[in-house]
XYZ file of C-alpha atoms in Angstrom:
437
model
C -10.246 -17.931 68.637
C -8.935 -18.895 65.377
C -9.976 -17.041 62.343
C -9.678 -18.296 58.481
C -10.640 -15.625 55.469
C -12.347 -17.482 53.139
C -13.142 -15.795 49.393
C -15.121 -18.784 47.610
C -11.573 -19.633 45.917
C -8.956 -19.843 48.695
C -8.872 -19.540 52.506
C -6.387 -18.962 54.617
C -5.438 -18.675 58.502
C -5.453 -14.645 59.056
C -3.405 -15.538 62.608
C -0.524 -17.639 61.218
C -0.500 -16.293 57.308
C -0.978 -12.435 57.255
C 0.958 -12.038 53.910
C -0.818 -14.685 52.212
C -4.331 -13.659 53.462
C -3.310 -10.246 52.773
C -2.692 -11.240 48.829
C -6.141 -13.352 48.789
C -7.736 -9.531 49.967
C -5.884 -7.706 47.796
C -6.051 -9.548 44.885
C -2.398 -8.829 43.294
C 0.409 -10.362 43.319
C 4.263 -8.494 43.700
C 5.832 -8.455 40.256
C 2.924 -9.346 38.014
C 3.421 -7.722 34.965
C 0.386 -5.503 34.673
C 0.499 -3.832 31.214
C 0.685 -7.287 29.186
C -1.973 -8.161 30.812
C -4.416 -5.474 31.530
C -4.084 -4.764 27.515
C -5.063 -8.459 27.476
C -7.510 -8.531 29.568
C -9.678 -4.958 29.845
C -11.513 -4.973 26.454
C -11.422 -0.878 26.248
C -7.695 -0.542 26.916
C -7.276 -3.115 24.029
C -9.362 -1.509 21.736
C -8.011 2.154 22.236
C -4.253 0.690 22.021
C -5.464 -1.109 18.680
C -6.691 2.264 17.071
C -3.916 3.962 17.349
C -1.927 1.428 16.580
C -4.041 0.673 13.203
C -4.454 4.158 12.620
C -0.224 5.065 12.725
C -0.058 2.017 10.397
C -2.634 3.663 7.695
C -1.175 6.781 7.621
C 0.014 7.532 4.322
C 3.430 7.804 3.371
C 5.825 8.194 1.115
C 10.153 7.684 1.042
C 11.741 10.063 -0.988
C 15.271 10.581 -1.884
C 15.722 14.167 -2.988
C 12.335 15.163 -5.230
C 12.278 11.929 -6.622
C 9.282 8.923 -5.101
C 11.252 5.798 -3.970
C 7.783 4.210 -2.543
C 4.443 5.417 -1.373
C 1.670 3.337 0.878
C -0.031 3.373 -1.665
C 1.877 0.682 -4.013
C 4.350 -0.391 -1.535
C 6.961 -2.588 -3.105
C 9.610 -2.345 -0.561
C 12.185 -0.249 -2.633
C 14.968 -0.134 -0.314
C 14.801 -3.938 0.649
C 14.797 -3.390 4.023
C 11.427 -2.983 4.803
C 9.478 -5.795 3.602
C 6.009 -4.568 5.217
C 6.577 -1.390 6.687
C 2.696 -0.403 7.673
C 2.449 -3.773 9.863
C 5.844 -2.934 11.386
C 5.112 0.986 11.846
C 1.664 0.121 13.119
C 3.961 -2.753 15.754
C 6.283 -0.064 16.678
C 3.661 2.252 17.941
C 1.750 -0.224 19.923
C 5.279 -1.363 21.492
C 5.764 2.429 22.105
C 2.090 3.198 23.678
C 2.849 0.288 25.922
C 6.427 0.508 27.372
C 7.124 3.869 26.072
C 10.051 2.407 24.073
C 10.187 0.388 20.889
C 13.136 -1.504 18.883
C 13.911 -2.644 15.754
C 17.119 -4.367 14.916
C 19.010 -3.641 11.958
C 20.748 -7.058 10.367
C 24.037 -5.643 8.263
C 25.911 -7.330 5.647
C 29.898 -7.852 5.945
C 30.257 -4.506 4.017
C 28.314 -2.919 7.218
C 25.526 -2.032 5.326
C 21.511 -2.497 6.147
C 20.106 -5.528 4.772
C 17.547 -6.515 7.077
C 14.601 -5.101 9.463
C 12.967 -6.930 12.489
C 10.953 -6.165 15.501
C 12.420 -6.631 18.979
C 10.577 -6.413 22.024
C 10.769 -4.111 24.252
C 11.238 -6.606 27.849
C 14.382 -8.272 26.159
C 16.363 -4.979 25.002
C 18.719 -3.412 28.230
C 20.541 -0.078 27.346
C 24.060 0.021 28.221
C 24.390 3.595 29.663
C 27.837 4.642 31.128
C 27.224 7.763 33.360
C 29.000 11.090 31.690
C 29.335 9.167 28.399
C 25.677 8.137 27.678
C 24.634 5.621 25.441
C 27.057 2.624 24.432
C 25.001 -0.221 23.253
C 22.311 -2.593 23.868
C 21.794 -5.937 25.481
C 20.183 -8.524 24.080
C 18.397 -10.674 27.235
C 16.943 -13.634 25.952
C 16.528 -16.517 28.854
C 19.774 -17.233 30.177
C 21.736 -15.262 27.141
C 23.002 -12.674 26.410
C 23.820 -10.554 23.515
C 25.413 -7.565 22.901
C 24.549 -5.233 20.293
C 26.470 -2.151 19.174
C 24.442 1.319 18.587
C 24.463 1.056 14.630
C 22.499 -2.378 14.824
C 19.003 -1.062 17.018
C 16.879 1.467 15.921
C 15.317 2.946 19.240
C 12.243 4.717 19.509
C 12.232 6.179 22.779
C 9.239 9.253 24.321
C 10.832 11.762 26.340
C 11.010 12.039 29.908
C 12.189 15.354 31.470
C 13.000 13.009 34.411
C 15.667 10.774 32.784
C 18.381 12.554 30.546
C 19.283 9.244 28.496
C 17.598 6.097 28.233
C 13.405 4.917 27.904
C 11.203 6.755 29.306
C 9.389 5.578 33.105
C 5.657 6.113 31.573
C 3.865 5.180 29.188
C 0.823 5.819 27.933
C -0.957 2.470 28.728
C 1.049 3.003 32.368
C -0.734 6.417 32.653
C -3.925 4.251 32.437
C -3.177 1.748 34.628
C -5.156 2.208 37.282
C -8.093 3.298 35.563
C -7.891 0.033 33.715
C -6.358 -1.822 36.853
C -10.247 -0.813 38.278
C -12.265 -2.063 35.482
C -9.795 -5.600 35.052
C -10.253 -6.120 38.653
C -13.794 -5.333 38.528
C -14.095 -8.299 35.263
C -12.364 -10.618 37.452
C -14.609 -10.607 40.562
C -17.820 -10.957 38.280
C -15.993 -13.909 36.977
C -14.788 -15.542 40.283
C -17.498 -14.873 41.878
C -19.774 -16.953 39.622
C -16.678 -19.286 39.778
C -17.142 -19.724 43.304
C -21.014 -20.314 43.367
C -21.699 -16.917 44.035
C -20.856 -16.919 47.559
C -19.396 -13.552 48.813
C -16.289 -13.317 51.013
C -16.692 -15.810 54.104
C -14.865 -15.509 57.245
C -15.411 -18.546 59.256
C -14.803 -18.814 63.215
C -14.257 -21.627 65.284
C -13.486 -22.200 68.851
C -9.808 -21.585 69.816
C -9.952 -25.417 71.096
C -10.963 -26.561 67.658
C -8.246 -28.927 66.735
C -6.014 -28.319 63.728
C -6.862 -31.879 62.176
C -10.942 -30.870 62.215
C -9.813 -26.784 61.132
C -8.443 -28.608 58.218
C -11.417 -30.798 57.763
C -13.771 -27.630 57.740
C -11.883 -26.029 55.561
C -11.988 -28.842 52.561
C -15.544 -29.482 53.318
C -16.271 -25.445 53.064
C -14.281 -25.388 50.019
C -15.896 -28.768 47.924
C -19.678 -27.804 49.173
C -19.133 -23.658 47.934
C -16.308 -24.398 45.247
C -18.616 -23.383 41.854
C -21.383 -22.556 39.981
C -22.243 -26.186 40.276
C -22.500 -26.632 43.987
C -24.511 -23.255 44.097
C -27.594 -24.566 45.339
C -26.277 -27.771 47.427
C -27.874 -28.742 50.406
C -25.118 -29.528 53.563
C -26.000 -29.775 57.286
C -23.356 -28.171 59.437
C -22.949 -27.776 63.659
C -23.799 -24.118 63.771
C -22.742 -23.996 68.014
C -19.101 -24.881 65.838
C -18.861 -22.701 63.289
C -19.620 -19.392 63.052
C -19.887 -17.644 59.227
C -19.253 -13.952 59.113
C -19.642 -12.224 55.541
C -17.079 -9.361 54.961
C -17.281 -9.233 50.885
C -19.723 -7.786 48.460
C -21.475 -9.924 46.337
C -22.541 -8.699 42.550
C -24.968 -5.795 43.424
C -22.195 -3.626 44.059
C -20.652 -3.824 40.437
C -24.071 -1.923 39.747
C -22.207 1.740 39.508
C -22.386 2.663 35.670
C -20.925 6.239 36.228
C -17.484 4.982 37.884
C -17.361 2.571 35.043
C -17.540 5.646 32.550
C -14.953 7.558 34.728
C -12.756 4.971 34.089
C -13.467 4.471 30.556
C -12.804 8.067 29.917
C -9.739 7.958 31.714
C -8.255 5.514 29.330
C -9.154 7.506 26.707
C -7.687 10.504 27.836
C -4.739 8.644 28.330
C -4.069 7.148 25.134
C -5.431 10.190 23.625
C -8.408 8.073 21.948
C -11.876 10.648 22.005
C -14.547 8.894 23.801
C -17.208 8.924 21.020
C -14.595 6.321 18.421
C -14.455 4.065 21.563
C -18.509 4.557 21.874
C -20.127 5.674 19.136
C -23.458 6.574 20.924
C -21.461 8.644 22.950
C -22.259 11.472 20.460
C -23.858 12.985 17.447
C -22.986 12.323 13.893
C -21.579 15.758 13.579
C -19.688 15.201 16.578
C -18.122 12.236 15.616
C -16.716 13.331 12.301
C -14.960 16.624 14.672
C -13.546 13.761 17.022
C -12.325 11.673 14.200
C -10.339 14.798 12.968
C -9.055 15.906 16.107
C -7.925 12.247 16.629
C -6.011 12.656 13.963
C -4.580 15.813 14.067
C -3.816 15.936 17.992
C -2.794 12.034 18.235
C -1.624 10.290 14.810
C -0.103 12.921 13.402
C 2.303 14.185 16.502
C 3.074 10.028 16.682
C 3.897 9.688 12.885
C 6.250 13.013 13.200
C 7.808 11.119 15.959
C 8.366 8.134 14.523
C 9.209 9.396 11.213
C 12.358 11.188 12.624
C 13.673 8.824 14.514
C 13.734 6.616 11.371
C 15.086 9.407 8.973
C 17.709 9.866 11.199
C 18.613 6.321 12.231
C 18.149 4.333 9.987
C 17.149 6.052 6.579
C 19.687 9.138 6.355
C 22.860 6.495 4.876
C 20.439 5.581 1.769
C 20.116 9.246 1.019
C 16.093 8.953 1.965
C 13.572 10.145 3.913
C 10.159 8.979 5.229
C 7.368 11.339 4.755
C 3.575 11.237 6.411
C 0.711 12.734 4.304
C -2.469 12.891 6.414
C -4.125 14.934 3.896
C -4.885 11.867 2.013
C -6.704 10.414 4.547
C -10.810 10.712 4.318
C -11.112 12.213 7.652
C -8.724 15.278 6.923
C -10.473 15.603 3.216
C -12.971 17.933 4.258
C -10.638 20.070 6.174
C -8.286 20.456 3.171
C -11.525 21.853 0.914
C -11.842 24.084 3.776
C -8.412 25.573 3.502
C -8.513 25.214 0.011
C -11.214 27.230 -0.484
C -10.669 30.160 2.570
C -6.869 30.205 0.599
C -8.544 31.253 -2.786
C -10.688 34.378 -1.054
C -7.620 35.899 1.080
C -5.830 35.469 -2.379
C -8.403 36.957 -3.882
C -8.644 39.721 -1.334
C -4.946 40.998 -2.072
C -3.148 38.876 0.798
C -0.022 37.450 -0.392
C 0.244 33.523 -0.720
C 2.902 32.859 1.425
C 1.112 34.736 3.926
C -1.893 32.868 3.408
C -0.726 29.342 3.685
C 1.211 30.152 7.191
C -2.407 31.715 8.307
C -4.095 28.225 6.983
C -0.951 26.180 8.840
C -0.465 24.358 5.161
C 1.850 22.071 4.806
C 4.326 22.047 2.129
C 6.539 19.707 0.351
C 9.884 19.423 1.496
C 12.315 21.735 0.258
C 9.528 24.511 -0.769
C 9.156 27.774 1.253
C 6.174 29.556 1.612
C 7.883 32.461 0.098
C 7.731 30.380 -3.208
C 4.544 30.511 -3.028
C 4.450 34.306 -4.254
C 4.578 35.130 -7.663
C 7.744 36.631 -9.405
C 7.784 41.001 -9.174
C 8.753 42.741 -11.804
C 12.003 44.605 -11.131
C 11.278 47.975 -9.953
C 12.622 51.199 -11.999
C 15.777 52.597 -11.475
C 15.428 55.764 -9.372
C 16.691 58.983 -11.093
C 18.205 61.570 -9.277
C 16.600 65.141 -7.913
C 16.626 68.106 -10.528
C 17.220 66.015 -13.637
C 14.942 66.349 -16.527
C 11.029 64.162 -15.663
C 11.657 64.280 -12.077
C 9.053 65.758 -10.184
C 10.245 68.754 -7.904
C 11.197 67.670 -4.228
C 8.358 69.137 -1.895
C 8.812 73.086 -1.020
C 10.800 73.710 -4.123
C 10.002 75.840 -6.737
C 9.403 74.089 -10.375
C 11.878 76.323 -12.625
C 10.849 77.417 -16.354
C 13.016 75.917 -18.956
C 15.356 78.698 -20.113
C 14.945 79.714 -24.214
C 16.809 77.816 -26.202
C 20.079 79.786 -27.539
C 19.880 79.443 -31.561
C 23.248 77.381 -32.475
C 25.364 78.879 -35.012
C 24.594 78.629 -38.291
C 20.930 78.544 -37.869
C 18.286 80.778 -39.002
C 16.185 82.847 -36.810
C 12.390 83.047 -36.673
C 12.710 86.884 -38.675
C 15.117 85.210 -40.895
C 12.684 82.763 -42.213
C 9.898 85.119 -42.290
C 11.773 87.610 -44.807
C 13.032 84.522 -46.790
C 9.359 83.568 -46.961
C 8.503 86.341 -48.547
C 11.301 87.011 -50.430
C 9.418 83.645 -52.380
C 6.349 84.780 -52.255
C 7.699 88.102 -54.321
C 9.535 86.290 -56.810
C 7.012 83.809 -57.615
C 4.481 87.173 -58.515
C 7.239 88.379 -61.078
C 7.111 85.394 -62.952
C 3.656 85.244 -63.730
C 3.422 88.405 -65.130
C-alpha cells in the first residue's frame, strides 16, 4: 500500500521521499538561520531584545578627557567627530551583541592613520583571522563574492566571553540561549497561521490501494490539495470513492494550542535569558510596588554590567589615542533616583554616627568619579603632637614608677635669701620711724 503525508500545505510519498516528508513533519529546514528570524518573528523575543537594546542606548554618559567634559548625552554634539550619533549606534551594538554575541564597528582612518570615521558592521559578514599560537591577526570582510581584508586597528570588536574559546566570538548568545524557548512559541504562531491557511484541516494521511496507478496517485493528490488548499475552500462540498481512498488524521488541529501555562514557561524563559524581569514584558504580571523593584534590578543587574562592558572595550579600542574616556552614569536615570536618596540619606546618619566617610560610601557601594578615592572622602586630621620623651618635665610618670618631688631650688650667687630680705625689711621699717620723730 502506498502512503502520502498530507499537512493541508504539502504532501508527499512517505515510501519514496522520507527526507522530504520528514522536513514537512518537522517543520525546519537545515541551515535556516534561526535568530534573524525568530527575533523577527516571536513578538516577546523582539520586544525583550528591543529593551535592552533601547535601554543601553539611554543610559547616560559622558566622554571625558582628564577632569575636563568633552560631551555628555545630554547635549550631544559629537565632540570628537567620530561619533556622529553615538546612543543609536551604542543602542545597535548591543542588540548586534545580544544576538550573535559579537558586534563590530569599523573605524575609517585618514592617510595620517588617524580615526575619522565610525560605522556599524554586521556581525554575519565579519570572519576573524586567528592563527593558532599567535591569536588574532585581522578581519575579513565577506560581502557576496568579495572579500576584504581589514587590519586589527580598523574594527572595533565587541566580543562576550566564552570560557570555551580562548580567542575569537563567543558560541552563545543570549537570544541563542533562548532559542528554543522562542523556537516553541514561533513554531506554535506558525501552525495557528497555516492551519487557517490550509482551511483548517489537520494533518491528513491518505491511503490508497498498492495497485492505484501513479497517474490517478497524482490526480488525488491535486484534487486533495485544490478542494482543502485554504480558508476559502473550508466548507466545500466534493464527492469522493471512499472503497479508494482511505483518510487517516495524525495532526492536531487548534484545540491543542489551548495550554496557557507552557506558553508562560516559555515566555519566562526568554526573559531569563535576556535578563528582561517578567513584569516590564507584562505589566499585569505584578504590583505597582513590584514593578518599580524590577525596573531597578533591570537596571542594576542587566544595563549596567552591559554599559561597563561596552564602555571598556571602547576606552580601550578606540577612545584611549584621543586621550578620552567614555563614562556611564545610571544615577541619572529616574529609576535609580530613589535609590540614590536612599543612600544619600543612610550616608548622612552613619556620618553622623561617627563612621568615617570613606568607610561609609564602600558600605553604600557609591560610586565615585574617576580619579577620586574613597579615602578622599575623609576630612583632613590635624597633625598629631610630637611625643616627648619619659622623665622630662609635663610627662606623666610611666606606670609603677614613683612621681619624684622637685628638689629646692639652690639660691644662685648673688642673690638674697628669704632672712636676708626679711632683716632688710625691717631695717626700712626702722629708719622710716626715725624720721618722723
Amino acid at each position: 500500500m502506498t502512503r502520502f503525508l498530507f499537512d493541508g500545505a504539502k504532501s508527499a510519498n512517505l515510501d519514496s521521499l522520507p527526507a522530504e516528508a520528514w522536513t514537512i513533519i518537522s517543520g525546519r529546514q537545515p541551515g535556516s538561520d534561526d535568530v534573524v528570524d525568530l527575533v523577527r518573528t516571536v513578538p516577546i523575543l523582539q520586544r525583550a531584545v528591543t529593551l535592552v537594546s533601547d535601554a543601553v542606548g539611554s543610559m547616560p554618559f559622558a566622554i571625558m578627557r582628564g577632569d575636563t567634559e568633552l560631551d555628555t548625552s545630554q547635549e550631544y554634539k559629537n565632540a570628537l567627530g567620530i561619533l556622529p550619533n553615538l546612543p543609536a549606534m551604542l543602542s545597535l551594538i548591543e542588540t548586534s551583541i545580544l544576538m550573535w554575541g559579537a558586534g563590530y564597528w569599523f573605524i575609517g582612518r585618514n592617510r595620517g592613520r588617524r580615526a575619522k570615521e565610525i560605522r556599524y558592521l554586521a556581525p554575519s559578514t565579519i570572519r576573524p583571522i586567528i592563527e593558532p599560537g599567535e591569536g588574532l591577526k585581522g578581519f575579513t570582510r565577506v560581502i557576496g563574492s568579495n572579500q576584504i581584508e581589514l587590519a586589527i586597528d580598523e574594527v572595533v570588536y565587541f566580543w562576550l566571553p566564552d570560557p570555551s574559546i580562548e580567542v575569537g566570538p563567543p558560541s552563545w548568545s543570549p537570544v541563542k540561549s533562548a532559542i528554543r524557548a522562542a523556537g516553541v512559541l514561533g513554531s506554535m504562531d506558525r501552525f495557528t497561521t497555516n492551519f487557517f491557511d490550509r482551511g483548517a484541516i489537520k494533518a491528513t494521511l491518505l491511503t490508497v490501494p498498492a495497485t492505484t496507478r501513479k497517474a490517478d496517485r497524482d490526480t488525488l493528490r491535486t484534487w486533495w490539495r485544490t478542494v482543502f488548499g485554504g480558508v476559502k475552500n473550508a466548507f466545500a462540498t466534493e464527492v469522493i470513492n471512499a472503497d479508494d481512498v482511505k483518510p487517516v488524521v495524525i495532526g492536531e488541529g487548534i484545540e491543542s494550542l489551548s495550554n496557557a501555562e507552557l506558553t508562560r514557561e516559555k515566555r519566562e524563559d526568554i526573559a531569563v535569558a535576556l535578563g528582561v524581569p517578567y513584569s516590564l514584558l507584562f505589566p499585569d504580571a505584578a504590583n505597582f510596588a513590584t514593578a518599580q523593584q524590577d525596573d531597578r534590578h533591570f537596571y542594576q543587574k542587566t544595563i549596567i554590567p552591559a554599559c561597563m562592558t561596552i564602555a571598556n572595550v571602547i576606552n580601550q579600542q578606540l577612545l584611549e589615542s584621543f586621550g578620552c574616556v567614555l563614562e556611564f552614569r545610571p544615577e541619572g536615570l529616574d529609576a535609580m533616583q530613589e535609590d540614590e536618596g536612599n543612600r544619600a540619606s543612610a550616608f548622612a546618619a552613619y556620618v553622623g554616627a561617627g563612621l568615617k566617610p570613606s568607610l561609609v560610601a564602600q558600605l553604600l557601594g557609591l560610586e565615585l568619579p574617576v580619579g577620586v578615592e574613597y579615602q578622599d572622602l575623609d576630612p583632613e586630621e590635624p597633625p598629631p603632637p610630637a611625643p616627648s620623651q619619659p622623665g622630662q618635665p609635663g610627662q606623666p610618670p610611666l606606670p609603677g614608677q614613683a612621681q619624684e618631688k622637685p628638689a629646692p631650688e639652690e639660691p644662685k650667687p648673688g642673690t638674697p635669701t628669704k632672712a636676708i630680705d626679711t632683716w632688710a625689711e625691717g631695717a626700712r621699717e626702722s629708719e622710716a620711724a626715725s624720721v618722723d620723730l
